[in-house]
């Protein structure tokens, strides 16, 4: 969804070719989320199908110029003015890994946490260094910061904040395991969970809705 509207935002500035959109998307986000050119053209095809963009001029698929439509501008305006929906969180691999590690025989859960913490700390140091380099370049430049420079700083700071939050969460997970181990007299923190009883499909769907997360 973010790629879809990211391309629309770029097209709102004027018609562009697919290769231009790919380069500008990566420049704006500091290549944090590199795009496959096939992904760009697939997204453009869907946007055209939905009436949000239109081909402009001749050329084959790889040399086609695209322009945003009025419907596309309306969809883009709604995207900018509406909040990002957090009631249906995306699946996070680390959260799933720790959830599956709990009670799985042979998995050293504290070691999993420590390994991830080291990796995240290293990533946070890299992001912080990149931010310092960007700020240094901005302060020594005679030209005002470009839109791409400002956007890259915002992306970097979001990555730093996410890394900090992940480290705090890992610390919390480790503390919880220590408390549970102490409460169990030094035995394994959590035993393997018993098999879940069969659940009717309707009941399972209602439970998912109450949690506010998709399966």
Short mmCIF file of N, CA and C in Angstrom, two decimals, residues 63-183:
data_model
loop_
_atom_site.label_atom_id
_atom_site.label_comp_id
_atom_site.label_asym_id
_atom_site.label_seq_id
_atom_site.Cartn_x
_atom_site.Cartn_y
_atom_site.Cartn_z
N UNK A 63 8.76 2.12 -21.66
CA UNK A 63 9.04 3.50 -22.03
C UNK A 63 7.77 4.33 -21.98
N UNK A 64 6.82 3.87 -21.18
CA UNK A 64 5.54 4.54 -21.09
C UNK A 64 5.58 5.64 -20.04
N UNK A 65 5.07 6.80 -20.42
CA UNK A 65 4.95 7.91 -19.49
C UNK A 65 3.59 7.81 -18.80
N UNK A 66 3.58 8.02 -17.49
CA UNK A 66 2.34 7.91 -16.72
C UNK A 66 2.02 9.25 -16.06
N UNK A 67 0.71 9.54 -15.96
CA UNK A 67 0.25 10.77 -15.30
C UNK A 67 -0.86 10.42 -14.32
N UNK A 68 -0.97 11.18 -13.26
CA UNK A 68 -2.01 10.94 -12.25
C UNK A 68 -3.34 11.50 -12.76
N UNK A 69 -4.44 10.87 -12.39
CA UNK A 69 -5.77 11.33 -12.75
C UNK A 69 -6.39 12.10 -11.58
N UNK A 70 -7.55 12.70 -11.83
CA UNK A 70 -8.26 13.38 -10.74
C UNK A 70 -8.62 12.39 -9.63
N UNK A 71 -9.02 11.18 -10.03
CA UNK A 71 -9.33 10.15 -9.03
C UNK A 71 -8.09 9.79 -8.23
N UNK A 72 -6.95 9.77 -8.91
CA UNK A 72 -5.70 9.49 -8.21
C UNK A 72 -5.36 10.57 -7.21
N UNK A 73 -5.58 11.84 -7.58
CA UNK A 73 -5.31 12.93 -6.64
C UNK A 73 -6.23 12.85 -5.43
N UNK A 74 -7.49 12.47 -5.68
CA UNK A 74 -8.42 12.32 -4.55
C UNK A 74 -7.98 11.22 -3.61
N UNK A 75 -7.52 10.07 -4.17
CA UNK A 75 -7.04 8.97 -3.33
C UNK A 75 -5.79 9.38 -2.57
N UNK A 76 -4.91 10.15 -3.23
CA UNK A 76 -3.68 10.60 -2.58
C UNK A 76 -3.99 11.57 -1.44
N UNK A 77 -4.93 12.49 -1.67
CA UNK A 77 -5.33 13.43 -0.62
C UNK A 77 -5.87 12.68 0.59
N UNK A 78 -6.68 11.65 0.35
CA UNK A 78 -7.22 10.86 1.47
C UNK A 78 -6.11 10.15 2.23
N UNK A 79 -5.11 9.64 1.49
CA UNK A 79 -3.98 8.95 2.13
C UNK A 79 -3.21 9.89 3.05
N UNK A 80 -3.00 11.11 2.59
CA UNK A 80 -2.25 12.07 3.40
C UNK A 80 -3.05 12.56 4.62
N UNK A 81 -4.35 12.64 4.50
CA UNK A 81 -5.15 13.22 5.59
C UNK A 81 -5.64 12.17 6.59
N UNK A 82 -5.68 10.89 6.20
CA UNK A 82 -6.17 9.86 7.11
C UNK A 82 -5.00 9.20 7.84
N UNK A 83 -5.20 8.77 9.08
CA UNK A 83 -4.12 8.11 9.82
C UNK A 83 -3.83 6.73 9.26
N UNK A 84 -2.61 6.27 9.47
CA UNK A 84 -2.25 4.89 9.12
C UNK A 84 -2.95 3.95 10.11
N UNK A 85 -3.62 2.95 9.61
CA UNK A 85 -4.40 2.04 10.46
C UNK A 85 -3.46 1.13 11.25
N UNK A 86 -3.49 1.27 12.57
CA UNK A 86 -2.67 0.41 13.44
C UNK A 86 -3.51 -0.68 14.10
N UNK A 87 -4.80 -0.78 13.78
CA UNK A 87 -5.64 -1.82 14.38
C UNK A 87 -5.43 -3.17 13.69
N UNK A 88 -4.79 -3.16 12.53
CA UNK A 88 -4.47 -4.40 11.82
C UNK A 88 -2.95 -4.43 11.61
N UNK A 89 -2.17 -4.65 12.67
CA UNK A 89 -0.71 -4.57 12.55
C UNK A 89 -0.16 -5.61 11.60
N UNK A 90 0.91 -5.22 10.91
CA UNK A 90 1.57 -6.17 10.02
C UNK A 90 2.29 -7.23 10.85
N UNK A 91 2.51 -8.38 10.26
CA UNK A 91 3.19 -9.47 10.97
C UNK A 91 4.66 -9.11 11.16
N UNK A 92 5.11 -9.16 12.39
CA UNK A 92 6.49 -8.84 12.71
C UNK A 92 7.25 -10.15 12.94
N UNK A 93 8.30 -10.35 12.16
CA UNK A 93 9.01 -11.63 12.22
C UNK A 93 9.62 -11.89 13.60
N UNK A 94 10.17 -10.85 14.24
CA UNK A 94 10.78 -11.05 15.54
C UNK A 94 9.75 -11.45 16.58
N UNK A 95 8.61 -10.79 16.59
CA UNK A 95 7.56 -11.14 17.55
C UNK A 95 7.08 -12.57 17.33
N UNK A 96 6.94 -12.95 16.07
CA UNK A 96 6.51 -14.32 15.77
C UNK A 96 7.59 -15.32 16.21
N UNK A 97 8.86 -14.98 15.97
CA UNK A 97 9.96 -15.88 16.37
C UNK A 97 9.95 -16.12 17.87
N UNK A 98 9.83 -15.04 18.66
CA UNK A 98 9.84 -15.20 20.12
C UNK A 98 8.59 -15.93 20.60
N UNK A 99 7.45 -15.66 19.97
CA UNK A 99 6.22 -16.35 20.36
C UNK A 99 6.33 -17.85 20.10
N UNK A 100 6.96 -18.22 18.97
CA UNK A 100 7.13 -19.63 18.65
C UNK A 100 8.22 -20.29 19.50
N UNK A 101 9.22 -19.48 19.91
CA UNK A 101 10.32 -20.04 20.71
C UNK A 101 9.86 -20.39 22.12
N UNK A 102 8.83 -19.69 22.61
CA UNK A 102 8.33 -19.96 23.95
C UNK A 102 7.78 -21.39 24.01
N UNK A 103 8.38 -22.19 24.83
CA UNK A 103 7.89 -23.56 25.01
C UNK A 103 8.35 -24.54 23.96
N UNK A 104 9.14 -24.09 22.95
CA UNK A 104 9.63 -25.03 21.94
C UNK A 104 10.86 -25.75 22.47
N UNK A 105 10.83 -27.06 22.58
CA UNK A 105 11.98 -27.79 23.14
C UNK A 105 13.26 -27.53 22.36
N UNK A 106 14.36 -27.33 23.10
CA UNK A 106 15.66 -27.16 22.49
C UNK A 106 16.00 -25.74 22.08
N UNK A 107 15.06 -24.82 22.22
CA UNK A 107 15.33 -23.42 21.85
C UNK A 107 15.76 -22.66 23.09
N UNK A 108 16.93 -22.02 23.01
CA UNK A 108 17.44 -21.21 24.11
C UNK A 108 16.91 -19.79 23.92
N UNK A 109 15.75 -19.53 24.54
CA UNK A 109 15.09 -18.24 24.32
C UNK A 109 15.94 -17.05 24.76
N UNK A 110 16.60 -17.08 25.93
CA UNK A 110 17.47 -15.95 26.29
C UNK A 110 18.57 -15.71 25.26
N UNK A 111 19.10 -16.78 24.67
CA UNK A 111 20.14 -16.61 23.65
C UNK A 111 19.56 -15.96 22.39
N UNK A 112 18.33 -16.33 22.04
CA UNK A 112 17.67 -15.71 20.89
C UNK A 112 17.53 -14.21 21.12
N UNK A 113 17.12 -13.85 22.34
CA UNK A 113 16.94 -12.43 22.67
C UNK A 113 18.28 -11.70 22.62
N UNK A 114 19.31 -12.29 23.20
CA UNK A 114 20.62 -11.62 23.23
C UNK A 114 21.20 -11.45 21.83
N UNK A 115 21.03 -12.45 20.98
CA UNK A 115 21.52 -12.36 19.60
C UNK A 115 20.82 -11.22 18.86
N UNK A 116 19.50 -11.13 19.04
CA UNK A 116 18.76 -10.07 18.37
C UNK A 116 19.14 -8.70 18.92
N UNK A 117 19.37 -8.62 20.23
CA UNK A 117 19.74 -7.33 20.82
C UNK A 117 21.06 -6.84 20.23
N UNK A 118 22.03 -7.73 20.10
CA UNK A 118 23.32 -7.33 19.52
C UNK A 118 23.14 -6.83 18.09
N UNK A 119 22.33 -7.54 17.33
CA UNK A 119 22.10 -7.13 15.94
C UNK A 119 21.42 -5.76 15.88
N UNK A 120 20.39 -5.57 16.69
CA UNK A 120 19.64 -4.31 16.66
C UNK A 120 20.50 -3.15 17.15
N UNK A 121 21.32 -3.39 18.17
CA UNK A 121 22.24 -2.34 18.62
C UNK A 121 23.20 -1.93 17.51
N UNK A 122 23.72 -2.92 16.77
CA UNK A 122 24.61 -2.61 15.66
C UNK A 122 23.91 -1.81 14.59
N UNK A 123 22.67 -2.20 14.27
CA UNK A 123 21.91 -1.45 13.26
C UNK A 123 21.64 -0.03 13.73
N UNK A 124 21.32 0.13 15.01
CA UNK A 124 21.05 1.47 15.54
C UNK A 124 22.30 2.35 15.47
N UNK A 125 23.46 1.76 15.75
CA UNK A 125 24.70 2.53 15.63
C UNK A 125 24.93 2.97 14.18
N UNK A 126 24.64 2.08 13.23
CA UNK A 126 24.80 2.44 11.82
C UNK A 126 23.85 3.57 11.43
N UNK A 127 22.59 3.47 11.86
CA UNK A 127 21.62 4.52 11.54
C UNK A 127 22.04 5.85 12.16
N UNK A 128 22.53 5.79 13.40
CA UNK A 128 22.95 7.02 14.08
C UNK A 128 24.14 7.66 13.38
N UNK A 129 25.05 6.83 12.90
CA UNK A 129 26.21 7.35 12.15
C UNK A 129 25.75 8.01 10.85
N UNK A 130 24.83 7.35 10.14
CA UNK A 130 24.32 7.93 8.90
C UNK A 130 23.60 9.25 9.16
N UNK A 131 22.87 9.33 10.26
CA UNK A 131 22.19 10.57 10.59
C UNK A 131 23.21 11.68 10.87
N UNK A 132 24.26 11.34 11.62
CA UNK A 132 25.29 12.34 11.92
C UNK A 132 25.96 12.82 10.64
N UNK A 133 26.24 11.89 9.71
CA UNK A 133 26.84 12.28 8.43
C UNK A 133 25.92 13.21 7.65
N UNK A 134 24.62 12.89 7.65
CA UNK A 134 23.66 13.71 6.92
C UNK A 134 23.56 15.11 7.52
N UNK A 135 23.54 15.18 8.85
CA UNK A 135 23.45 16.49 9.51
C UNK A 135 24.73 17.30 9.27
N UNK A 136 25.86 16.60 9.26
CA UNK A 136 27.13 17.29 9.02
C UNK A 136 27.18 17.86 7.61
N UNK A 137 26.71 17.07 6.65
CA UNK A 137 26.69 17.53 5.27
C UNK A 137 25.74 18.71 5.10
N UNK A 138 24.63 18.66 5.82
CA UNK A 138 23.66 19.77 5.74
C UNK A 138 24.23 21.05 6.32
N UNK A 139 24.95 20.92 7.43
CA UNK A 139 25.48 22.11 8.10
C UNK A 139 26.62 22.76 7.31
N UNK A 140 27.33 21.99 6.51
CA UNK A 140 28.46 22.54 5.75
C UNK A 140 28.09 22.93 4.33
N UNK A 141 26.86 22.64 3.93
CA UNK A 141 26.45 22.95 2.56
C UNK A 141 25.97 24.40 2.47
N UNK A 142 26.30 25.03 1.36
CA UNK A 142 25.85 26.40 1.13
C UNK A 142 24.41 26.43 0.65
N UNK A 143 23.89 25.30 0.21
CA UNK A 143 22.53 25.22 -0.30
C UNK A 143 21.58 24.70 0.79
N UNK A 144 20.34 25.16 0.78
CA UNK A 144 19.37 24.62 1.74
C UNK A 144 19.11 23.14 1.47
N UNK A 145 18.71 22.44 2.49
CA UNK A 145 18.46 21.01 2.36
C UNK A 145 17.36 20.76 1.33
N UNK A 146 17.57 19.75 0.49
CA UNK A 146 16.57 19.40 -0.52
C UNK A 146 15.46 18.56 0.12
N UNK A 147 14.38 18.37 -0.64
CA UNK A 147 13.28 17.53 -0.15
C UNK A 147 13.77 16.11 0.11
N UNK A 148 14.64 15.60 -0.77
CA UNK A 148 15.17 14.25 -0.57
C UNK A 148 16.01 14.16 0.70
N UNK A 149 16.81 15.20 0.98
CA UNK A 149 17.65 15.20 2.19
C UNK A 149 16.78 15.19 3.45
N UNK A 150 15.74 16.01 3.45
CA UNK A 150 14.85 16.07 4.62
C UNK A 150 14.11 14.75 4.80
N UNK A 151 13.62 14.19 3.68
CA UNK A 151 12.90 12.92 3.76
C UNK A 151 13.80 11.81 4.28
N UNK A 152 15.06 11.77 3.83
CA UNK A 152 16.01 10.75 4.27
C UNK A 152 16.27 10.87 5.76
N UNK A 153 16.38 12.10 6.28
CA UNK A 153 16.56 12.29 7.72
C UNK A 153 15.37 11.76 8.50
N UNK A 154 14.17 12.03 8.01
CA UNK A 154 12.96 11.55 8.70
C UNK A 154 12.94 10.03 8.73
N UNK A 155 13.30 9.40 7.61
CA UNK A 155 13.33 7.94 7.57
C UNK A 155 14.38 7.40 8.53
N UNK A 156 15.56 8.00 8.54
CA UNK A 156 16.62 7.56 9.44
C UNK A 156 16.18 7.65 10.90
N UNK A 157 15.56 8.78 11.25
CA UNK A 157 15.14 8.96 12.65
C UNK A 157 14.06 7.95 13.02
N UNK A 158 13.18 7.61 12.07
CA UNK A 158 12.18 6.58 12.37
C UNK A 158 12.85 5.25 12.62
N UNK A 159 13.87 4.91 11.83
CA UNK A 159 14.59 3.65 12.02
C UNK A 159 15.30 3.62 13.37
N UNK A 160 15.85 4.76 13.76
CA UNK A 160 16.53 4.84 15.07
C UNK A 160 15.53 4.64 16.20
N UNK A 161 14.38 5.32 16.11
CA UNK A 161 13.36 5.18 17.15
C UNK A 161 12.84 3.75 17.22
N UNK A 162 12.65 3.12 16.06
CA UNK A 162 12.18 1.73 16.04
C UNK A 162 13.21 0.81 16.69
N UNK A 163 14.48 1.03 16.39
CA UNK A 163 15.53 0.20 16.98
C UNK A 163 15.57 0.38 18.49
N UNK A 164 15.46 1.63 18.96
CA UNK A 164 15.45 1.89 20.40
C UNK A 164 14.28 1.18 21.06
N UNK A 165 13.10 1.27 20.44
CA UNK A 165 11.92 0.62 21.00
C UNK A 165 12.08 -0.90 21.03
N UNK A 166 12.69 -1.46 19.98
CA UNK A 166 12.89 -2.90 19.94
C UNK A 166 13.84 -3.36 21.04
N UNK A 167 14.88 -2.59 21.28
CA UNK A 167 15.83 -2.94 22.34
C UNK A 167 15.13 -2.90 23.70
N UNK A 168 14.30 -1.88 23.93
CA UNK A 168 13.56 -1.81 25.20
C UNK A 168 12.63 -3.00 25.35
N UNK A 169 11.99 -3.39 24.25
CA UNK A 169 11.08 -4.54 24.31
C UNK A 169 11.85 -5.83 24.59
N UNK A 170 13.01 -5.99 23.97
CA UNK A 170 13.83 -7.18 24.24
C UNK A 170 14.29 -7.22 25.69
N UNK A 171 14.66 -6.05 26.24
CA UNK A 171 15.03 -5.98 27.66
C UNK A 171 13.86 -6.42 28.54
N UNK A 172 12.67 -5.95 28.16
CA UNK A 172 11.46 -6.32 28.91
C UNK A 172 11.21 -7.82 28.84
N UNK A 173 11.36 -8.41 27.63
CA UNK A 173 11.16 -9.85 27.48
C UNK A 173 12.14 -10.63 28.34
N UNK A 174 13.39 -10.20 28.35
CA UNK A 174 14.41 -10.89 29.13
C UNK A 174 14.10 -10.79 30.62
N UNK A 175 13.68 -9.62 31.09
CA UNK A 175 13.33 -9.44 32.51
C UNK A 175 12.15 -10.32 32.89
N UNK A 176 11.17 -10.41 32.00
CA UNK A 176 10.01 -11.25 32.29
C UNK A 176 10.42 -12.72 32.41
N UNK A 177 11.31 -13.18 31.54
CA UNK A 177 11.76 -14.56 31.61
C UNK A 177 12.51 -14.84 32.91
N UNK A 178 13.32 -13.86 33.35
CA UNK A 178 14.06 -14.02 34.60
C UNK A 178 13.08 -14.14 35.77
N UNK A 179 12.06 -13.28 35.78
CA UNK A 179 11.07 -13.33 36.87
C UNK A 179 10.31 -14.65 36.86
N UNK A 180 9.93 -15.12 35.68
CA UNK A 180 9.19 -16.38 35.60
C UNK A 180 10.06 -17.55 36.02
N UNK A 181 11.35 -17.51 35.63
CA UNK A 181 12.26 -18.59 36.03
C UNK A 181 12.43 -18.62 37.54
N UNK A 182 12.54 -17.43 38.15
CA UNK A 182 12.68 -17.36 39.60
C UNK A 182 11.42 -17.88 40.29
N UNK A 183 10.26 -17.54 39.74
CA UNK A 183 9.00 -17.97 40.33
C UNK A 183 8.83 -19.48 40.22
#
